[in-house]
């Protein structure tokens, strides 16, 4: 207990060190705790609401009406106690009095939804959409469609296909709980029995048929899911035509949306914690360095080295726990920012809180982390020897290098383990650690070379510059710590915007390509000529009219495709083999052959012993480990055909033109029943609503995607994700600023005698302030300059590897970061040294006695 009391008294006497050590560690820990709290809250929200989100225990989905045999399989596996609801989903155009828009139609029966409920405005009965053609929708959807009246009535109608539907009710809450609030089109609900006369379920319509299932309490739903998949696979050994999803798939899908970015934010917050740990170790080194003689005296009076270690351990653990408490408070204040940053990407209504696990993790990281960070400094206790007091010193000059290396080992293990934990997989953790270590080595090397250069820059008659650069050189350890801290924070802030700018530029204005205004789908084979004649009298050009035939990939090199091992990330479910195939005389501008010769222009003849030629998109080939020369067997509407991969082509999907993974040689699909895709370009903004309305009136079955609206949505997503990443990067900068302030304050105290001497010799207050400004301004500028250059190189490599070289250098942003970092470092240094600068020389002389 004596050592504990002495430890607390020592911290109270050194309030400045205690305060900065705690605040520094709390800022670094705050972001990490906030990200973990958000992730755990999101997972808890899913666990509590999975059934309501799915509206069932499991869902069976097919692209065609369920056959009697498929329904028999469901009956045998699920038993008689299952409750079912049948739903048809598809996208189509809807016409109202004022607008024409793409919508998602939910054609439901009386039992939907099986979980949750249908919350309608008072006085509206859910059976209204089954008694006559009518629709339910949310009020947000109504506003989107130009329906602004407060209450529905018979005069509010919209047209689906060939049938007018009355708006008979508004939802208080949409029963279909979407995983995200960003959707391709708003939803409207109709009765499934009212679709027959619309003409929207004809050949080629992209319709999904769903059977929602609710099981009795206590049912092993995952086991039933697997049994259903096996049963459907038995009906179609080559490829199950039916998909089965349960709540685990809902959770997996949302994790794909947010998991990568939450993981990246957590990794960035880990870097912030690392930077704070560096500053903590530096602060503790200065604190411990002033105690060597005191510790040697205590040891000469009989104190054991273990007791001294317990004394220092108690101090570090206490400060770490206090920092953890402060970090928990800060994270609690930061949590509301996450739904705003990821707006549209996470479910609405998510409740964010901190549980005991998060609190325990924070306390553990704070208490034990402070020891891990300061362990390389604590090994200096081994050099303290009481006998050296007779020589006027208390410690030997150096520590055994092996002990020093061993002291860094726990910190390295801690960082790698943390990266693996928050990165989602060991591979991600190792990749991030390797990249971080490389950046750290580059910054340390650049800082060391820069410190050496300061010695040469100090050879000047200008007093301010001479002393500023001499200070940087003489205090190389502190200068290097500041340099690395600033550089790492600026690197994180500068890295992502370069990739983001390239992605947004490529989405909005792809180089060498023209973005269409509309993308047309579900064009029937007998409508192509009529559509071409129709567009001749309309504003805009009809481009890239492309046939589309639905089929299945049966095998690759005689190995069933749905069981074949490849580069695809396994999800435990059969591979999707249904795809859209096409053919064209010439490649589109958005396509480029990267391997192999062009497809033959000579039509392939049925019955030929030679397989027809196939062109495969590079992304599809990479995902499924396909190479030139592989033979593939296809089921095209019941007919088995064999082809051979002839070339690999690069496809720029951001062109928003009709593109396909697989293109067949001319002659294979020409006579197959098909639908068509097309694009409309060069339409002025004021002409677009009218043209869209005219197309739907003339061809009610054609669906139109507004490409400009889609680009806006994609840009919005990129902006939100960039904001979230920058937010965490600025936390890293905040940790760095606390570090800079602490180091600058420590350096100002160490240089108090020099400051006093300059004042005594008549140096003006302004000159002394300028020394600090030049010293830390040069340090900040050099660190930021190295960081932005390195970030440009790293972002270029990331864009090349992950985004097919979609990269753009944002010079203005980088220059702004460079200047802002320099000014912040200068202001921080002046604020930290302010007390010393304002002290009177007489007081400083007394302290130096």
Coordinates of C-alpha atoms in Angstrom, one line a residue, residues 559-759:
X559 CA -16.6 -29.8 -64.0
X560 CA -20.0 -28.7 -62.8
X561 CA -19.8 -24.9 -62.5
X562 CA -21.7 -24.6 -59.2
X563 CA -19.3 -26.9 -57.4
X564 CA -16.1 -25.9 -59.1
X565 CA -13.3 -24.4 -56.9
X566 CA -12.1 -21.0 -58.0
X567 CA -10.9 -17.6 -56.7
X568 CA -14.4 -16.8 -55.5
X569 CA -14.8 -16.0 -51.8
X570 CA -16.9 -18.8 -50.4
X571 CA -20.1 -18.0 -48.6
X572 CA -21.3 -21.5 -48.0
X573 CA -23.9 -21.3 -50.7
X574 CA -24.1 -22.7 -54.2
X575 CA -22.7 -20.5 -56.9
X576 CA -25.1 -18.6 -59.0
X577 CA -25.0 -20.0 -62.5
X578 CA -27.9 -18.1 -64.2
X579 CA -26.5 -15.2 -66.2
X580 CA -27.4 -13.0 -69.2
X581 CA -25.6 -13.7 -72.4
X582 CA -25.4 -11.6 -75.6
X583 CA -23.7 -11.2 -78.9
X584 CA -22.6 -8.2 -81.0
X585 CA -20.9 -7.5 -84.3
X586 CA -18.5 -4.9 -82.8
X587 CA -17.3 -4.2 -79.3
X588 CA -18.6 -1.1 -77.6
X589 CA -16.3 1.8 -76.8
X590 CA -16.4 0.7 -73.2
X591 CA -14.8 -2.7 -74.0
X592 CA -11.2 -3.6 -74.9
X593 CA -9.7 -7.0 -75.6
X594 CA -6.7 -7.6 -73.3
X595 CA -6.0 -11.2 -74.2
X596 CA -6.7 -13.2 -77.3
X597 CA -8.0 -12.3 -80.8
X598 CA -11.4 -10.8 -81.6
X599 CA -14.4 -13.2 -82.0
X600 CA -14.9 -14.5 -85.5
X601 CA -17.3 -12.6 -87.6
X602 CA -18.4 -15.8 -89.4
X603 CA -21.6 -17.2 -87.9
X604 CA -21.3 -20.4 -85.9
X605 CA -23.5 -23.2 -87.3
X606 CA -25.5 -25.5 -85.1
X607 CA -24.3 -29.1 -85.2
X608 CA -20.7 -28.0 -85.8
X609 CA -18.2 -30.2 -83.9
X610 CA -16.2 -27.0 -83.1
X611 CA -17.3 -25.2 -79.9
X612 CA -18.4 -21.6 -80.5
X613 CA -16.2 -18.7 -79.4
X614 CA -16.7 -16.9 -76.1
X615 CA -15.5 -13.5 -75.0
X616 CA -15.3 -13.2 -71.2
X617 CA -15.1 -10.0 -69.1
X618 CA -11.8 -9.9 -67.2
X619 CA -13.5 -9.4 -63.8
X620 CA -15.6 -12.5 -64.4
X621 CA -12.6 -14.5 -65.5
X622 CA -10.6 -13.4 -62.4
X623 CA -13.5 -14.3 -60.0
X624 CA -14.0 -17.7 -61.5
X625 CA -10.5 -18.6 -62.5
X626 CA -11.2 -18.8 -66.2
X627 CA -8.5 -18.7 -68.9
X628 CA -8.4 -18.7 -72.7
X629 CA -9.0 -22.2 -74.0
X630 CA -11.4 -23.4 -71.2
X631 CA -14.5 -25.1 -72.6
X632 CA -17.8 -24.1 -71.1
X633 CA -21.2 -25.9 -71.4
X634 CA -24.4 -23.8 -71.3
X635 CA -28.1 -24.5 -70.9
X636 CA -29.8 -22.0 -73.2
X637 CA -33.6 -22.4 -72.6
X638 CA -33.3 -26.2 -72.4
X639 CA -30.7 -26.6 -75.2
X640 CA -27.1 -27.7 -74.2
X641 CA -24.4 -25.9 -76.1
X642 CA -20.6 -25.9 -75.8
X643 CA -18.2 -23.0 -76.3
X644 CA -14.5 -22.2 -75.8
X645 CA -13.1 -19.0 -74.3
X646 CA -11.5 -17.1 -77.2
X647 CA -10.5 -13.8 -75.5
X648 CA -10.6 -11.8 -72.3
X649 CA -11.8 -8.2 -72.4
X650 CA -11.8 -5.3 -70.1
X651 CA -15.2 -3.8 -69.5
X652 CA -15.7 -0.3 -68.1
X653 CA -18.9 -0.9 -66.3
X654 CA -19.1 2.8 -65.3
X655 CA -20.1 3.5 -68.9
X656 CA -23.7 2.5 -68.0
X657 CA -24.0 1.0 -71.4
X658 CA -25.5 -2.5 -72.0
X659 CA -22.5 -4.8 -71.1
X660 CA -22.3 -8.5 -70.3
X661 CA -19.9 -10.9 -68.6
X662 CA -20.1 -13.3 -71.6
X663 CA -20.4 -12.5 -75.3
X664 CA -21.1 -15.4 -77.7
X665 CA -20.0 -15.8 -81.3
X666 CA -22.5 -14.6 -83.9
X667 CA -25.0 -17.2 -84.8
X668 CA -25.4 -18.9 -81.4
X669 CA -28.1 -16.8 -79.9
X670 CA -29.6 -15.1 -82.9
X671 CA -32.7 -17.2 -83.1
X672 CA -33.2 -17.7 -79.4
X673 CA -36.2 -15.9 -77.6
X674 CA -34.7 -12.7 -76.2
X675 CA -35.3 -9.3 -74.8
X676 CA -33.2 -6.2 -75.5
X677 CA -31.4 -3.5 -73.6
X678 CA -30.6 0.0 -74.8
X679 CA -29.4 3.4 -73.9
X680 CA -30.6 6.9 -74.7
X681 CA -28.1 9.7 -74.8
X682 CA -27.8 13.4 -75.6
X683 CA -31.1 14.6 -74.1
X684 CA -31.3 18.1 -72.5
X685 CA -32.3 18.1 -68.8
X686 CA -35.6 20.0 -69.6
X687 CA -36.5 17.3 -72.2
X688 CA -35.9 14.2 -70.1
X689 CA -39.2 14.0 -68.1
X690 CA -41.3 14.4 -71.2
X691 CA -39.2 11.8 -73.2
X692 CA -39.5 9.3 -70.3
X693 CA -43.2 9.8 -70.2
X694 CA -43.6 9.3 -73.9
X695 CA -41.6 6.1 -74.0
X696 CA -43.6 4.6 -71.2
X697 CA -46.9 5.6 -72.9
X698 CA -45.9 4.0 -76.2
X699 CA -44.2 0.9 -74.6
X700 CA -45.6 0.3 -71.1
X701 CA -43.6 -2.8 -70.5
X702 CA -40.2 -1.0 -71.0
X703 CA -38.4 -0.1 -67.7
X704 CA -36.2 3.0 -67.7
X705 CA -33.4 3.7 -65.3
X706 CA -32.5 7.3 -64.9
X707 CA -28.7 7.1 -65.1
X708 CA -28.1 10.6 -63.8
X709 CA -30.1 9.8 -60.7
X710 CA -28.0 6.6 -60.2
X711 CA -24.8 8.5 -60.6
X712 CA -26.0 10.9 -57.9
X713 CA -26.7 8.0 -55.6
X714 CA -23.3 6.4 -56.2
X715 CA -21.6 9.8 -55.7
X716 CA -23.5 10.2 -52.5
X717 CA -22.4 6.8 -51.2
X718 CA -18.8 7.6 -52.1
X719 CA -19.1 11.0 -50.3
X720 CA -20.5 9.4 -47.1
X721 CA -17.8 6.7 -47.0
X722 CA -15.1 9.3 -47.6
X723 CA -16.5 11.4 -44.7
X724 CA -16.4 8.4 -42.4
X725 CA -12.8 7.6 -43.3
X726 CA -11.7 11.3 -43.0
X727 CA -13.5 11.5 -39.6
X728 CA -11.3 8.8 -38.2
X729 CA -8.2 10.2 -39.8
X730 CA -8.9 13.5 -38.2
X731 CA -9.0 11.7 -34.8
X732 CA -5.6 10.4 -35.7
X733 CA -4.5 14.0 -36.3
X734 CA -6.1 15.1 -33.0
X735 CA -4.0 12.4 -31.2
X736 CA -1.0 13.7 -33.1
X737 CA -1.7 17.3 -32.1
X738 CA -1.9 16.3 -28.4
X739 CA 1.4 14.6 -28.9
X740 CA 2.9 17.6 -30.6
X741 CA 1.6 19.9 -27.8
X742 CA 3.0 17.5 -25.2
X743 CA 6.4 17.2 -26.9
X744 CA 6.6 20.9 -27.6
X745 CA 5.8 21.7 -23.9
X746 CA 8.4 19.2 -22.8
X747 CA 11.0 20.7 -25.1
X748 CA 10.2 24.2 -24.0
X749 CA 10.8 23.2 -20.4
X750 CA 14.1 21.5 -21.3
X751 CA 15.1 24.7 -23.2
X752 CA 14.1 27.0 -20.4
X753 CA 17.7 27.8 -19.6
X754 CA 18.4 28.7 -23.2
X755 CA 15.3 30.8 -23.4
X756 CA 16.4 32.6 -20.2
X757 CA 19.8 33.2 -21.6
X758 CA 18.4 34.7 -24.8
X759 CA 16.3 37.0 -22.7

